[in-house]
Coordinates of C-alpha atoms in Angstrom, one line a residue:
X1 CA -27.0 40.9 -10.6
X2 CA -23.4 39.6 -10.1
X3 CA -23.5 35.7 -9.3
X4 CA -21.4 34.2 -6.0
X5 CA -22.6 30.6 -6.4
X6 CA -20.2 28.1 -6.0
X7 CA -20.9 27.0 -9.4
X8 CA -20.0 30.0 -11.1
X9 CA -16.6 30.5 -8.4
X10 CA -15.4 26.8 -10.2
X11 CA -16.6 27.3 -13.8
X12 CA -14.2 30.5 -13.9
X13 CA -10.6 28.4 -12.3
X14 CA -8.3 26.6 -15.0
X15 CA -9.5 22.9 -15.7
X16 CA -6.1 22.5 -13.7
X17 CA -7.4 24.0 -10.7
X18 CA -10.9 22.9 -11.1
X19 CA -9.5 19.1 -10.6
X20 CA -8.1 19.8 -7.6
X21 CA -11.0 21.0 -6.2
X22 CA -13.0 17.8 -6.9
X23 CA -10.2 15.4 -5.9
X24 CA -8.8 15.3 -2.2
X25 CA -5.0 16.9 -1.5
X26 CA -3.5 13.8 -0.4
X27 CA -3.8 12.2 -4.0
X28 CA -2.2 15.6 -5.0
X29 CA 0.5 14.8 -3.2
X30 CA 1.3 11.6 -4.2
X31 CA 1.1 12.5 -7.7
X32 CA 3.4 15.5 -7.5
X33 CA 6.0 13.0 -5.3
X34 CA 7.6 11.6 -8.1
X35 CA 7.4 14.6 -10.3
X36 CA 9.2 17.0 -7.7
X37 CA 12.4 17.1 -9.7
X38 CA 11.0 17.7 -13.0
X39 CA 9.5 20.7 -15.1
X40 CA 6.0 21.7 -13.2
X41 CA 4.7 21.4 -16.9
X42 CA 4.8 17.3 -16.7
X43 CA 1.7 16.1 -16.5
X44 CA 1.2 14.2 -13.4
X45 CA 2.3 10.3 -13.7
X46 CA -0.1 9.0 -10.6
X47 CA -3.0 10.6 -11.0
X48 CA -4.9 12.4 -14.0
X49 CA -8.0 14.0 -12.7
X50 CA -10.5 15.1 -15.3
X51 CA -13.8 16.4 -14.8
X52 CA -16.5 14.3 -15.6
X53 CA -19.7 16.0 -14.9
X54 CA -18.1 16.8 -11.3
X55 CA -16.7 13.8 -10.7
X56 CA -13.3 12.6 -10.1
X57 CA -12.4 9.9 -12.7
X58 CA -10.1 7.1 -11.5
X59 CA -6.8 6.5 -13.9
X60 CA -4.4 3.6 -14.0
X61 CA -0.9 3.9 -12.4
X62 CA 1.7 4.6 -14.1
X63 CA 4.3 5.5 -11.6
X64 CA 5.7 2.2 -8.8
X65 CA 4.3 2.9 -5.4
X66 CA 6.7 2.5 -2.3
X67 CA 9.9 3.2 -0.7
X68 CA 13.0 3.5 -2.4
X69 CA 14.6 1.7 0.4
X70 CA 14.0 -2.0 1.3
X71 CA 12.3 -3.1 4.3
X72 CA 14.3 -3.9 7.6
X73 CA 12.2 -5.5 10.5
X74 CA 11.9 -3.2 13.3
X75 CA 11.3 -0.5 11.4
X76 CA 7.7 1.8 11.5
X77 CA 6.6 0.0 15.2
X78 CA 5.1 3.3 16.3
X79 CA 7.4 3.2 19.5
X80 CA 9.5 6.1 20.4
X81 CA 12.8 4.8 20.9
X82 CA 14.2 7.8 22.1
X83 CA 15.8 8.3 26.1
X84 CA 14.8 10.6 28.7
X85 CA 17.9 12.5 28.1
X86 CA 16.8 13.2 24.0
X87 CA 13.1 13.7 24.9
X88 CA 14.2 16.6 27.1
X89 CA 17.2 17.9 24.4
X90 CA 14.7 17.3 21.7
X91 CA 11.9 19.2 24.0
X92 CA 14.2 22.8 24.3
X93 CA 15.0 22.5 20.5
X94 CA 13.7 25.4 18.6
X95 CA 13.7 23.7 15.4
X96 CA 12.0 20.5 17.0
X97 CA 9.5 22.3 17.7
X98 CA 8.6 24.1 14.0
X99 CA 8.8 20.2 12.7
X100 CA 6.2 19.2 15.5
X101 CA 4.6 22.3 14.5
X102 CA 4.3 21.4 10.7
X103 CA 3.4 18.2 11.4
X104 CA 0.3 19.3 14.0
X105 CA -0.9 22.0 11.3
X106 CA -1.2 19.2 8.3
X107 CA -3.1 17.3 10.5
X108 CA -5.4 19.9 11.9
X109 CA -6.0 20.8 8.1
X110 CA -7.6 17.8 7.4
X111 CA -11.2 17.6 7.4
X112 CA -12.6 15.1 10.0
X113 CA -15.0 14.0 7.5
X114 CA -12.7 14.0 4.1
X115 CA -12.3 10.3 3.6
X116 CA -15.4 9.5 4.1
X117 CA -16.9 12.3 1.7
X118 CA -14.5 11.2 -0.5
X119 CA -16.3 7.9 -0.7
X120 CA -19.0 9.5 -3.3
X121 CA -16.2 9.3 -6.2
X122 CA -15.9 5.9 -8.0
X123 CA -16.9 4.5 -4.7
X124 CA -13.4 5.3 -3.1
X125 CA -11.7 4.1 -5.9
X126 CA -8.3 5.9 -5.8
X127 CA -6.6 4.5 -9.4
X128 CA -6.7 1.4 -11.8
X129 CA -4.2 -1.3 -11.2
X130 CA -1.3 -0.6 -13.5
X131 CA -1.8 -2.7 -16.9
X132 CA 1.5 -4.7 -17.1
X133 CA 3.5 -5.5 -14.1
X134 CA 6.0 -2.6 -13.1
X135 CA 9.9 -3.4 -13.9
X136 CA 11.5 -5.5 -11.1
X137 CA 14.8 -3.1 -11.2
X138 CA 12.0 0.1 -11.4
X139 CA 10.0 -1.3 -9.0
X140 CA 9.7 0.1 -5.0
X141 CA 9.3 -1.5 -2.0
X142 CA 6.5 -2.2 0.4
X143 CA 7.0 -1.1 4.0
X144 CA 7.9 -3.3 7.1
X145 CA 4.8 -3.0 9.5
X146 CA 4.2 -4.3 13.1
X147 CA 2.0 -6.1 14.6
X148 CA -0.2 -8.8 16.5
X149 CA -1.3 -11.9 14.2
X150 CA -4.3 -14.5 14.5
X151 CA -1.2 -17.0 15.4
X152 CA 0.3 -14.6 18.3
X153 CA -2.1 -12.4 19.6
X154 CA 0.0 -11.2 22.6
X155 CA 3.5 -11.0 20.6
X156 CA 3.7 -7.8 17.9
X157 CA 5.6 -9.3 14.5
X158 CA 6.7 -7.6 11.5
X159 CA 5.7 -8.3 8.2
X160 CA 8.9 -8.1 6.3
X161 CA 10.2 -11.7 7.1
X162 CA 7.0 -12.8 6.6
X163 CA 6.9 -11.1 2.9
X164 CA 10.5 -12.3 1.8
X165 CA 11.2 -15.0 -0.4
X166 CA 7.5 -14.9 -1.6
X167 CA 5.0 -14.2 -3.9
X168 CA 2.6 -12.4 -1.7
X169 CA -0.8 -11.3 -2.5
X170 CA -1.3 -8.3 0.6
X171 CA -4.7 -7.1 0.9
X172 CA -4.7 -3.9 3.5
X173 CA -7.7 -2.8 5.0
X174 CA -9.5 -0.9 7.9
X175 CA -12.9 -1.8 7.8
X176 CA -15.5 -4.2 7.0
X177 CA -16.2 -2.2 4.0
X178 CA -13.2 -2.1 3.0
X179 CA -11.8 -5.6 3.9
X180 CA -15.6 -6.5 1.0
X181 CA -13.6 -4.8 -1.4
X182 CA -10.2 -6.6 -1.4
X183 CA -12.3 -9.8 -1.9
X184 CA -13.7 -8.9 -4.7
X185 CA -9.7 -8.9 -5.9
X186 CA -8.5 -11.8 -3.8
X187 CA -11.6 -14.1 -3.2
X188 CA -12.4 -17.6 -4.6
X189 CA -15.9 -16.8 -5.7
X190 CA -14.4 -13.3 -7.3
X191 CA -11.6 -14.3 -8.9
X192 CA -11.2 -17.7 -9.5
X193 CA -8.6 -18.0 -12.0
X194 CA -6.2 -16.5 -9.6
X195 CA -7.1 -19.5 -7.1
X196 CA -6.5 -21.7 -10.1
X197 CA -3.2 -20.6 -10.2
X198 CA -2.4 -20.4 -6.1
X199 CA -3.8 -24.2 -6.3
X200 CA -1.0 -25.2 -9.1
X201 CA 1.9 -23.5 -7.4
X202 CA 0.8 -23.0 -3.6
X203 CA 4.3 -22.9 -1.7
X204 CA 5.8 -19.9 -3.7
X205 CA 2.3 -18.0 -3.2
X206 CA 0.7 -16.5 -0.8
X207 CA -2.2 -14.6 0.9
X208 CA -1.3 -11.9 3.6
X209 CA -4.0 -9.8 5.3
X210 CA -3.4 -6.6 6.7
X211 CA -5.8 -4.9 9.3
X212 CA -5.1 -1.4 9.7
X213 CA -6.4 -0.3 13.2
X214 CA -5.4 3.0 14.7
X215 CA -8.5 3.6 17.1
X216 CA -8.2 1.5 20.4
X217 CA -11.6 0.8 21.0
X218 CA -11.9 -0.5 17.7
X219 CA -8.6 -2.4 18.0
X220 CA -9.6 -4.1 21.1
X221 CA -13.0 -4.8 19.7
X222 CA -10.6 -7.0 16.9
X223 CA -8.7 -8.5 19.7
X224 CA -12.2 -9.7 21.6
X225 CA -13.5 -11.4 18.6
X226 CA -10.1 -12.6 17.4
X227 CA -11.6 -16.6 18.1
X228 CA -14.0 -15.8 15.5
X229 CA -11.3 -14.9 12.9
X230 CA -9.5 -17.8 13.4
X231 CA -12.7 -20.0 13.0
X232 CA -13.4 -17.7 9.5
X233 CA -10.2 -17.6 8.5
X234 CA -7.7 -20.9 7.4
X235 CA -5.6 -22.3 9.8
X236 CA -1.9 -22.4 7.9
X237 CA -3.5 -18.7 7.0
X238 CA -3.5 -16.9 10.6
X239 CA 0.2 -16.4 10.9
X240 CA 0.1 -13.9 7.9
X241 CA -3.3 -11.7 9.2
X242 CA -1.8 -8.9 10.8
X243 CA -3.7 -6.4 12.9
X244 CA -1.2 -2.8 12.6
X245 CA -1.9 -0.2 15.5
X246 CA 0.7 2.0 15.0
X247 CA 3.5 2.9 12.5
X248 CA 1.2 3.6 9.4
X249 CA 2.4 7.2 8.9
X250 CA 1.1 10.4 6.4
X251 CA 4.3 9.7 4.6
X252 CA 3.6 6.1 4.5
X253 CA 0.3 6.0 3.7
X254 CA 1.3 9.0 0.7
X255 CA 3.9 6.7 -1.2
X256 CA 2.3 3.4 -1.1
X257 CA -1.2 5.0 -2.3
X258 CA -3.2 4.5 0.6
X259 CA -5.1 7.5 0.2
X260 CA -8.2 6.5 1.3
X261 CA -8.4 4.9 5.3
X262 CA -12.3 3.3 4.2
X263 CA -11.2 1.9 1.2
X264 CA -9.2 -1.5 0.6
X265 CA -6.3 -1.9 -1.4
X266 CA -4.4 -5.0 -2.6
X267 CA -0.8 -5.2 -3.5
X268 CA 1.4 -8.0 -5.8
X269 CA 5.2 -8.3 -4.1
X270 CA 7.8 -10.6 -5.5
X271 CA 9.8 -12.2 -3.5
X272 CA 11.8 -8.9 -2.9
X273 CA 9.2 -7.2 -1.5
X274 CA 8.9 -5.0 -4.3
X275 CA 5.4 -3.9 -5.7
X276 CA 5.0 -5.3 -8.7
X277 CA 0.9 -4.3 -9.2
X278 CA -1.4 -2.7 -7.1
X279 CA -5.5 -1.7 -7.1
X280 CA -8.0 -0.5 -5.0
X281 CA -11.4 0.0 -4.2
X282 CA -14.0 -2.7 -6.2
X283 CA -12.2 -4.5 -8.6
X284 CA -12.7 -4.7 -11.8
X285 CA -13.2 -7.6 -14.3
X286 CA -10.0 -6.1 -16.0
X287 CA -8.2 -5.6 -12.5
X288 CA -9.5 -9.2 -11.6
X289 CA -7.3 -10.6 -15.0
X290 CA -4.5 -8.8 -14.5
X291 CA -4.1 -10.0 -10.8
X292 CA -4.0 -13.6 -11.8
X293 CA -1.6 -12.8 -14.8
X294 CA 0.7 -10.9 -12.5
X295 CA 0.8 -14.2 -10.5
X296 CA 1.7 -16.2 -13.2
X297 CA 4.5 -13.8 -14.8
X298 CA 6.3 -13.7 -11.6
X299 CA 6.0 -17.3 -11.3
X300 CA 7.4 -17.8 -14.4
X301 CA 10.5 -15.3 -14.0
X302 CA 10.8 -17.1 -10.8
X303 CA 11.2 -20.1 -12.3
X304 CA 13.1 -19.1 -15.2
X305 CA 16.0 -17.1 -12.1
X306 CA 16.3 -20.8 -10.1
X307 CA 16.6 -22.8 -13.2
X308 CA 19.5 -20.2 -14.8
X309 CA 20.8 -20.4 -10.8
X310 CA 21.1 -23.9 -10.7
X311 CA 23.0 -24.1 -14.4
X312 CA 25.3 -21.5 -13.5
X313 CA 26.2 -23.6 -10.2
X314 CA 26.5 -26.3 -12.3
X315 CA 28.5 -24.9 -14.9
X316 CA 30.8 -23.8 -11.7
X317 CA 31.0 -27.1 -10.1
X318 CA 32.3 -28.6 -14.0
X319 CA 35.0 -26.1 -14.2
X320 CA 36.4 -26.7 -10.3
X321 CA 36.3 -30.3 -11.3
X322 CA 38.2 -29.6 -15.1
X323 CA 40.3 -27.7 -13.2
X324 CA 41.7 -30.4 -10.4
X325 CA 41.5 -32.5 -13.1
X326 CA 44.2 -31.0 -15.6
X327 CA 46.0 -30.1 -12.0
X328 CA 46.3 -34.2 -11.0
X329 CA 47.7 -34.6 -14.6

């Protein structure tokens, strides 16, 4: 009797293969991103995949998420800024319309149901936070996103100017699930030592919450119980909770590691808006340490880059002054 089973189909594939299988495509993808220019022998730097009993095993990043490019505001609003007069000359474009059609067929690929099946490994975790803090010269940036806040409900914002010139701690989620997870990175009762350290330097620091909301039901559901928020949520606090709508793109989503749209995920940025750490899904007591230690090393180098500014100025200011001094003489 020959056997069809599914079992059977997967014990016969390359472990190669087999991990694929268990793990979704879009992590895949995000692996292979950085590896496109190398030999297809490298190992994968995102993502390892092995096969533990049939299930996908989380492991810790070892590649910078992001764009290569830094974050202008404006950018990723989800508006078509095109005229009338390129909609049409864009419409009769032959080649317009195999990018449309590439762009319809990846969606239509994609199981309804994926993210939410996808839920069953680790809980949705996608990776482990990196151990050390990636490189600030290595490091990539985090997008520019737009939208409403908790301080201007009726006026869409972007987050880069909000980002710059500090430490930010950006928790992005969709759902209530989700936005349960980032606590248990970025809450008081989770992860104190972090708040120990946000309480001894508070100005250079800071919490920013991103609510990713693509479904306009659910969006206007946010906006109706937006008073409630505000009452939940500290006051000085409600300028940095975004609510996005649009602009959170495949690509997007692919090179900042949101792989997952149920699970939360919580980013460290310097002042650069570069991502220094990330994690997602539960945290754990590991991910938890590393957080607040993260904090503290870039509050450190920050320290140690205004204190070698101000002696350099200084040191600049003595020399004009030696030389209008031997200039008098």
């Amino acid at each position: 009797m020959i056997r069809t089973s599914k079992a059977w189909i997967t014990s016969s594939l390359p472990v190669e293969f087999r991990s694929c299988l268990y793990y979704p495509r879009r992590a895949f993808c995000l692996s292979t991103r950085f590896n496109a220019s190398e030999d297809s022998s490298t190992p994968s730097p995102h993502f390892h995949p092995e096969e533990n009993d049939g299930e996908f095993v989380p492991k810790p990043l070892s590649r910078p998420l992001g764009l290569d490019h830094p974050p202008q505001p404006g950018q990723n609003t989800g508006i078509d800024p095109r005229s009338w007069r390129q909609r049409r000359d864009d419409f009769v474009n032959y080649d317009k319309h195999l990018e449309r059609r590439q762009q319809l067929t990846k969606q239509v690929s994609k199981p309804y149901f994926r993210e939410w099946t996808n839920m069953r490994f680790s809980k949705g975790k996608s990776f482990l936070s990196n151990p050390q803090l990636f490189r600030q010269h290595k490091a990539l940036y985090f997008p520019n996103l737009q939208g409403v806040t908790l301080a201007s409900p009726k006026v869409a914002e972007d987050t880069t100017p909000v980002l710059q010139g500090k430490i930010s701690i950006v928790s992005v989620f969709c759902s209530q699930w989700a936005e349960r997870q980032v606590a248990t990175f970025v809450s008081k009762d989770q992860n104190p030592a972090l708040h120990e350290a946000l309480g001894e330097h508070n100005g250079p620091v800071q919490l920013v919450d991103i609510n990713i909301e693509e479904n306009s039901m659910k969006a206007s559901l946010i906006r109706l119980f937006m008073p409630l928020l505000r009452r939940r949520i500290p006051e000085d606090r409600h300028g940095k909770y975004f609510v996005i709508r649009k602009g959170m793109t495949e690509d997007i989503r692919n090179v900042t590691g949101l792989l997952n749209g149920y699970v939360g995920y919580v980013y460290l940025l310097d002042n650069e808006c570069k991502i220094r750490w990330a994690g997602s899904g539960i945290a754990t007591a590991d991910e938890r340490q590393g957080l607040a230690r993260g904090v503290r090393r870039l509050l450190a180098d920050q320290k140690e880059g205004y204190t070698s500014t101000a002696h350099s100025e200084q040191d600049s200011l003595e020399k004009v002054a030696e030389a209008d001094a031997a200039a008098a003489a």
